[in-house]
Short mmCIF file of C-alpha atoms and ligand atoms in Angstrom, two decimals:
data_model
loop_
_atom_site.label_atom_id
_atom_site.label_comp_id
_atom_site.label_asym_id
_atom_site.label_seq_id
_atom_site.Cartn_x
_atom_site.Cartn_y
_atom_site.Cartn_z
CA MET A 20 -77.53 86.88 22.24
CA ASN A 21 -74.87 87.22 19.83
CA THR A 22 -72.07 84.89 19.56
CA ALA A 23 -69.97 86.57 16.99
CA THR A 24 -69.72 89.96 18.48
CA LYS A 25 -69.40 88.59 21.92
CA LEU A 26 -66.44 86.61 21.11
CA SER A 27 -64.83 89.06 18.90
CA GLY A 28 -65.00 91.47 21.74
CA PHE A 29 -63.94 88.77 24.05
CA ALA A 30 -61.07 87.57 22.04
CA LEU A 31 -59.98 91.13 21.87
CA GLY A 32 -60.36 91.61 25.54
CA LEU A 33 -63.19 93.16 27.40
CA ALA A 34 -64.86 95.23 24.77
CA VAL A 35 -68.10 93.39 24.70
CA VAL A 36 -68.33 91.96 28.12
CA PHE A 37 -68.15 95.27 29.78
CA GLY A 38 -71.00 96.85 27.98
CA ALA A 39 -73.16 93.90 27.40
CA THR A 40 -72.44 91.67 30.31
CA TYR A 41 -71.44 88.66 28.36
CA GLY A 42 -68.36 87.84 26.56
CA VAL A 43 -67.27 84.29 26.61
CA GLY A 44 -67.70 82.61 23.36
CA ARG A 45 -66.37 82.19 19.97
CA VAL A 46 -66.28 84.13 16.81
CA ALA A 47 -68.19 82.11 14.37
CA ASP A 48 -71.30 83.81 13.19
CA PRO A 49 -70.74 86.91 11.11
CA VAL A 50 -74.44 87.60 10.71
CA ALA A 51 -75.22 88.00 14.35
CA PRO A 52 -76.74 91.37 15.25
CA PRO A 53 -74.91 93.86 17.38
CA VAL A 54 -74.83 93.25 21.05
CA GLU A 55 -77.12 95.42 23.03
CA ALA A 56 -74.98 97.56 25.24
CA PRO A 57 -77.30 99.08 27.83
CA HIS A 58 -74.72 100.54 30.09
CA ASP A 59 -71.43 100.92 28.43
CA ALA A 60 -69.88 103.33 30.83
CA THR A 61 -66.42 103.20 29.50
CA GLY A 62 -66.75 105.01 26.24
CA GLY A 63 -64.64 103.82 23.41
CA HIS A 64 -64.78 100.41 24.86
CA GLY A 65 -67.71 98.85 23.22
CA ASN A 66 -66.77 98.30 19.65
CA ASP A 67 -69.04 95.35 19.63
CA GLY A 68 -68.89 93.50 16.42
CA GLU A 69 -66.28 95.57 14.76
CA ALA A 70 -63.06 94.51 16.24
CA GLY A 71 -61.53 91.48 14.72
CA HIS A 72 -64.75 90.36 13.26
CA GLY A 73 -64.54 87.20 11.35
CA GLY A 74 -60.89 86.63 11.86
CA ASP A 75 -60.14 86.85 8.16
CA ASN A 76 -57.74 89.72 8.33
CA GLY A 77 -54.72 87.83 9.52
CA THR A 78 -55.58 88.23 13.14
CA ALA A 79 -56.55 85.73 15.75
CA ALA A 80 -59.99 87.08 16.36
CA HIS A 81 -61.47 83.63 16.11
CA LEU A 82 -59.53 82.48 19.12
CA PRO A 83 -60.34 82.87 22.76
CA GLY A 84 -58.10 85.35 24.50
CA GLY A 85 -54.79 84.68 26.08
CA LEU A 86 -53.50 82.00 23.75
CA LEU A 87 -51.12 84.24 21.87
CA VAL A 88 -48.07 86.12 23.02
CA SER A 89 -48.36 88.42 20.03
CA ASP A 90 -51.48 89.53 18.22
CA ARG A 91 -52.35 92.41 15.91
CA GLY A 92 -48.87 93.80 16.21
CA TYR A 93 -48.82 93.87 19.98
CA THR A 94 -46.45 91.58 21.86
CA LEU A 95 -46.12 90.80 25.52
CA HIS A 96 -42.56 90.75 26.85
CA PRO A 97 -41.76 89.62 30.37
CA LEU A 98 -38.72 91.48 31.67
CA GLY A 99 -36.09 90.69 34.20
CA ALA A 100 -37.04 92.10 37.56
CA PRO A 101 -35.74 92.20 41.08
CA ALA A 102 -36.71 89.33 43.33
CA GLY A 103 -40.30 89.62 44.34
CA GLN A 104 -41.26 91.74 41.38
CA PHE A 105 -42.85 90.97 38.08
CA ALA A 106 -42.22 93.27 35.16
CA PHE A 107 -43.21 93.35 31.53
CA GLN A 108 -43.75 95.53 28.54
CA VAL A 109 -46.10 95.44 25.61
CA THR A 110 -44.63 96.49 22.30
CA GLY A 111 -46.84 97.85 19.58
CA PRO A 112 -46.87 97.63 15.81
CA ASP A 113 -44.00 100.10 15.67
CA GLY A 114 -41.86 97.84 17.84
CA ARG A 115 -41.75 100.31 20.69
CA ALA A 116 -43.09 99.85 24.17
CA VAL A 117 -46.69 100.96 24.38
CA THR A 118 -47.20 103.75 26.89
CA ALA A 119 -50.79 104.84 26.17
CA TYR A 120 -53.57 102.60 27.38
CA ASP A 121 -57.28 103.07 27.84
CA VAL A 122 -58.85 102.50 31.22
CA ALA A 123 -61.09 99.46 31.34
CA HIS A 124 -62.71 98.35 34.56
CA ASP A 125 -60.97 101.14 36.41
CA LYS A 126 -57.52 100.04 35.31
CA ARG A 127 -55.26 100.41 32.35
CA MET A 128 -53.76 96.98 32.84
CA HIS A 129 -55.13 93.79 34.30
CA LEU A 130 -52.60 91.06 34.92
CA ILE A 131 -53.95 87.61 35.60
CA VAL A 132 -51.71 84.68 36.39
CA ALA A 133 -52.29 80.99 36.97
CA ARG A 134 -50.08 77.99 36.87
CA ARG A 135 -50.43 75.73 33.88
CA ASP A 136 -52.19 73.28 36.18
CA LEU A 137 -54.73 76.04 36.95
CA SER A 138 -53.58 76.54 40.52
CA GLY A 139 -52.41 79.77 42.05
CA PHE A 140 -54.76 82.19 40.29
CA ARG A 141 -54.10 85.87 40.95
CA HIS A 142 -55.49 89.04 39.41
CA VAL A 143 -53.41 92.13 40.03
CA HIS A 144 -52.92 95.62 38.64
CA PRO A 145 -49.40 96.70 37.83
CA GLU A 146 -48.16 100.26 37.71
CA MET A 147 -46.63 101.62 34.55
CA GLN A 148 -43.40 103.52 34.42
CA PRO A 149 -43.00 106.28 31.85
CA ASP A 150 -41.07 103.99 29.54
CA GLY A 151 -43.97 101.57 29.34
CA THR A 152 -42.61 99.04 31.80
CA TRP A 153 -45.29 97.59 34.04
CA ARG A 154 -44.25 96.47 37.51
CA VAL A 155 -46.07 94.74 40.31
CA ASP A 156 -45.24 92.73 43.37
CA SER A 157 -44.88 89.31 41.86
CA PRO A 158 -48.10 87.37 41.88
CA LEU A 159 -46.23 84.17 41.05
CA ALA A 160 -46.68 82.43 44.36
CA GLY A 161 -44.24 79.58 43.97
CA PRO A 162 -42.49 77.22 41.61
CA GLY A 163 -44.18 76.17 38.45
CA VAL A 164 -44.93 77.09 34.90
CA TRP A 165 -47.23 80.06 35.01
CA ARG A 166 -49.36 81.64 32.36
CA ALA A 167 -49.43 85.40 32.64
CA PHE A 168 -52.27 87.22 30.88
CA ALA A 169 -52.09 90.91 30.13
CA ASP A 170 -55.59 92.23 29.53
CA PHE A 171 -55.55 95.77 28.17
CA THR A 172 -56.64 98.18 25.49
CA PRO A 173 -53.90 100.17 23.80
CA THR A 174 -55.12 103.67 23.10
CA GLY A 175 -56.27 103.78 19.54
CA GLY A 176 -56.32 100.01 19.30
CA GLU A 177 -58.54 97.12 20.19
CA ALA A 178 -58.82 95.34 23.48
CA LEU A 179 -56.39 92.46 23.73
CA THR A 180 -55.47 89.67 26.04
CA LEU A 181 -51.96 88.40 25.44
CA GLY A 182 -50.49 85.47 27.30
CA VAL A 183 -46.99 84.27 28.01
CA ASP A 184 -45.48 81.43 30.00
CA VAL A 185 -43.15 82.25 32.85
CA THR A 186 -41.29 79.57 34.74
CA VAL A 187 -40.53 79.92 38.41
CA PRO A 188 -37.83 77.38 39.23
CA GLY A 189 -38.07 75.12 42.21
CA ALA A 190 -39.55 71.85 43.25
CA LEU A 191 -42.75 71.30 41.39
CA THR A 192 -45.80 69.89 43.04
CA GLY A 193 -48.33 68.04 41.01
CA ARG A 194 -51.75 69.49 41.53
CA PRO A 195 -54.57 67.65 39.86
CA LEU A 196 -57.44 69.80 38.82
CA PRO A 197 -59.96 69.74 41.63
CA ALA A 198 -63.08 67.79 40.90
CA PRO A 199 -66.12 69.62 39.59
CA ALA A 200 -68.11 71.13 42.39
CA THR A 201 -70.97 73.54 42.84
CA SER A 202 -69.86 74.90 46.18
CA THR A 203 -66.58 76.13 47.48
CA THR A 204 -65.27 78.07 50.41
CA VAL A 205 -62.75 80.85 50.66
CA ASP A 206 -61.79 82.64 53.81
CA GLY A 207 -64.97 81.72 55.64
CA TYR A 208 -67.24 82.52 52.71
CA THR A 209 -69.22 79.86 50.93
CA VAL A 210 -69.90 80.41 47.28
CA THR A 211 -72.28 78.20 45.36
CA LEU A 212 -72.60 77.91 41.62
CA ALA A 213 -75.85 77.36 39.76
CA GLY A 214 -75.89 76.77 36.05
CA ALA A 215 -73.40 75.11 33.78
CA PRO A 216 -71.50 76.53 30.86
CA GLN A 217 -72.46 75.18 27.48
CA PRO A 218 -70.13 75.04 24.51
CA GLY A 219 -71.18 77.37 21.79
CA ARG A 220 -74.13 78.97 23.50
CA THR A 221 -74.80 81.28 26.34
CA ALA A 222 -75.62 79.97 29.75
CA GLU A 223 -76.42 81.86 32.88
CA LEU A 224 -74.13 81.19 35.78
CA THR A 225 -75.28 82.40 39.16
CA LEU A 226 -72.90 82.57 42.06
CA THR A 227 -74.28 83.02 45.55
CA VAL A 228 -72.17 84.24 48.41
CA SER A 229 -72.85 83.47 52.05
CA ARG A 230 -70.96 83.61 55.28
CA ASP A 231 -71.74 81.63 58.39
CA GLY A 232 -74.88 80.42 56.72
CA ALA A 233 -76.19 83.91 56.06
CA PRO A 234 -76.50 85.39 52.59
CA VAL A 235 -74.11 88.24 51.95
CA THR A 236 -76.26 91.14 50.79
CA ASP A 237 -73.71 93.89 50.93
CA LEU A 238 -71.10 92.93 48.42
CA GLU A 239 -68.94 95.88 47.50
CA PRO A 240 -68.25 97.08 44.00
CA TYR A 241 -64.90 95.95 42.78
CA LEU A 242 -63.66 97.40 39.51
CA GLY A 243 -67.18 98.48 38.69
CA ALA A 244 -68.96 95.22 39.36
CA TYR A 245 -70.07 92.96 42.18
CA GLY A 246 -68.05 90.16 40.77
CA HIS A 247 -65.46 89.40 38.16
CA LEU A 248 -65.36 85.98 36.65
CA VAL A 249 -62.44 84.55 34.75
CA ALA A 250 -62.57 81.10 33.21
CA LEU A 251 -59.49 79.23 32.10
CA ARG A 252 -59.78 76.16 29.92
CA GLN A 253 -57.89 73.11 31.04
CA GLY A 254 -55.29 72.11 28.51
CA ASP A 255 -54.44 75.43 26.96
CA LEU A 256 -55.58 78.03 29.48
CA ALA A 257 -57.74 79.83 26.98
CA TYR A 258 -58.81 82.91 28.85
CA LEU A 259 -62.42 83.94 29.15
CA HIS A 260 -63.34 87.00 31.15
CA VAL A 261 -67.02 87.42 31.89
CA HIS A 262 -68.82 90.24 33.61
CA PRO A 263 -72.03 90.21 35.54
CA ASN A 264 -75.52 90.78 34.32
CA GLY A 265 -75.96 94.22 35.79
CA GLU A 266 -73.71 96.52 37.66
CA PRO A 267 -73.72 98.59 40.83
CA GLY A 268 -75.95 101.61 40.59
CA ASP A 269 -78.02 100.48 37.64
CA GLY A 270 -81.16 100.39 39.76
CA ARG A 271 -81.76 96.69 39.38
CA THR A 272 -78.63 94.92 40.49
CA ARG A 273 -78.49 94.07 44.14
CA PRO A 274 -75.22 93.73 46.03
CA GLY A 275 -75.57 90.03 46.58
CA PRO A 276 -76.00 87.42 47.61
CA GLU A 277 -76.31 86.46 43.95
CA VAL A 278 -74.08 87.57 41.15
CA SER A 279 -75.14 86.30 37.76
CA PHE A 280 -73.17 86.07 34.57
CA SER A 281 -73.93 85.19 31.01
CA ALA A 282 -71.12 83.06 29.78
CA GLU A 283 -70.33 81.01 26.75
CA VAL A 284 -67.40 78.68 26.48
CA PRO A 285 -65.80 77.90 23.17
CA SER A 286 -65.66 74.13 23.49
CA ALA A 287 -66.55 71.15 25.60
CA GLY A 288 -64.04 70.50 28.30
CA ALA A 289 -63.04 71.32 31.82
CA TYR A 290 -62.72 74.91 32.94
CA ARG A 291 -61.63 76.49 36.15
CA LEU A 292 -63.75 79.46 37.18
CA TYR A 293 -62.35 82.19 39.40
CA LEU A 294 -64.81 84.61 40.94
CA ASP A 295 -63.33 87.74 42.45
CA PHE A 296 -65.69 89.42 44.88
CA LYS A 297 -65.22 92.11 47.49
CA HIS A 298 -66.67 92.22 50.97
CA GLY A 299 -65.47 93.90 54.09
CA GLY A 300 -62.91 95.76 52.04
CA VAL A 301 -61.18 92.55 50.97
CA VAL A 302 -61.18 90.95 47.55
CA ARG A 303 -61.36 87.20 47.62
CA THR A 304 -61.38 84.60 44.92
CA ALA A 305 -63.69 81.60 44.87
CA GLU A 306 -62.67 78.83 42.49
CA PHE A 307 -64.70 76.13 40.79
CA THR A 308 -64.02 73.40 38.32
CA VAL A 309 -66.79 73.00 35.79
CA VAL A 310 -67.14 70.69 32.85
CA ALA A 311 -68.92 71.98 29.79
CA GLY A 312 -70.62 69.85 27.24
CA SER A 313 -70.49 66.43 28.80
CA PRO A 314 -70.68 65.03 32.28
CA THR A 315 -67.19 63.66 32.13
CA VAL A 316 -64.17 64.39 30.05
CA PRO A 317 -61.40 61.84 29.73
CA GLY A 318 -58.48 62.66 31.91
CA THR A 319 -60.26 65.18 34.04
CA PRO A 320 -61.15 64.78 37.65
CA ALA A 321 -64.72 64.46 36.54
CA ALA A 322 -63.79 61.06 35.30
CA THR A 323 -61.13 60.08 37.75
CA GLY A 324 -62.20 61.70 40.95
CA ALA A 325 -59.70 64.05 42.47
CA PRO A 326 -58.62 63.71 46.04
CA ALA A 327 -60.34 66.27 48.15
CA ALA A 328 -57.12 67.33 49.72
CA SER A 329 -55.93 68.71 46.42
CA THR A 330 -58.79 71.16 46.10
CA PRO A 331 -57.23 74.53 46.70
CA ALA A 332 -60.40 76.50 46.89
CA ALA A 333 -62.30 74.05 49.00
CA THR A 334 -59.68 73.55 51.64
CA SER A 335 -57.18 75.69 53.37
CA SER A 336 -54.35 74.53 51.22
CA PRO A 337 -51.21 76.63 51.11
CA THR A 338 -51.98 77.68 47.58
CA ALA A 339 -55.35 79.05 48.44
CA ASP A 340 -54.14 80.70 51.57
CA ALA A 341 -51.13 82.22 49.97
CA SER A 342 -53.06 83.66 47.12
CA HIS A 343 -56.30 84.75 48.58
CA GLY A 344 -57.99 86.14 51.55
CA VAL A 345 -55.15 88.34 52.56
CA PRO A 346 -56.19 91.96 52.88
CA GLY A 347 -54.75 94.00 50.10
CA HIS A 348 -53.19 91.02 48.50
CA GLY A 349 -53.07 92.63 45.18
CA HIS A 350 -56.51 92.94 43.65
CA ASP A 351 -56.15 96.63 43.37
CU1 CU B 402 -58.08 93.64 36.83
#
């Protein structure tokens, strides 16, 4: 396992996670060996250990993804858009809108949004216009301060995740982070979590999907995997995108009920995990709060106990319903 390359790839986007199935971590250890990449199907997407290595070249390679609006010459610009739309551009080192992107996980652009309080997670795929403007039906499901993450690889460049805050005006509702839990439900599916992330080292996280008490053994590939896991750190929404251990068609990975991930978080603290999985032609998101590094963290629900009614993923709250479980709600 290889912390440095994992996180350099991670901080740069998906470079490492895609080929090597892990990717959350930190860039810290320049002597780590290259990540084994047994099934890098993307080509040009597995620059493990090269990109941003060491963070000593004026870049932010030592940071988790998503914390910067501008990195390595690329800048994320939200644009004005008609009601109900979300639009943005990415400008490159030459100051112009980038129009050439590599495909990663079947898409040239992955847009992930969540409110600053970690509610309202959505993962959607905008369409690009010839001028480099990306548009999508707005995933911002209501008032609040949202973090929008653009996860992409500019052609000829390194994978990047840039983040920007976008405010949707309106009456704000306080949503405490749901308490840590190892089981959650979404749309009639129960998802359980085994394993706990550990700061600074890799931990296996296994998510098991069932419905009506029966294991789901026919998960469908979604963007080249049986599950996509995003973790956001409470406090700054550091963005960690992890991919499963194994992929559809590799001869060893079964389509459920378990999807396992190798994940490493960069620090102790509370994280919200969002598992996208596809079944019956519908992509759903199961959400968990986890605490890495210590059983309780001051100020988190782990210490204070969050009211159950505020748990979006574990109840049928409006947030969960509005964002998830609706056929074609934007995961493609
Ligand atoms: Cu995506």
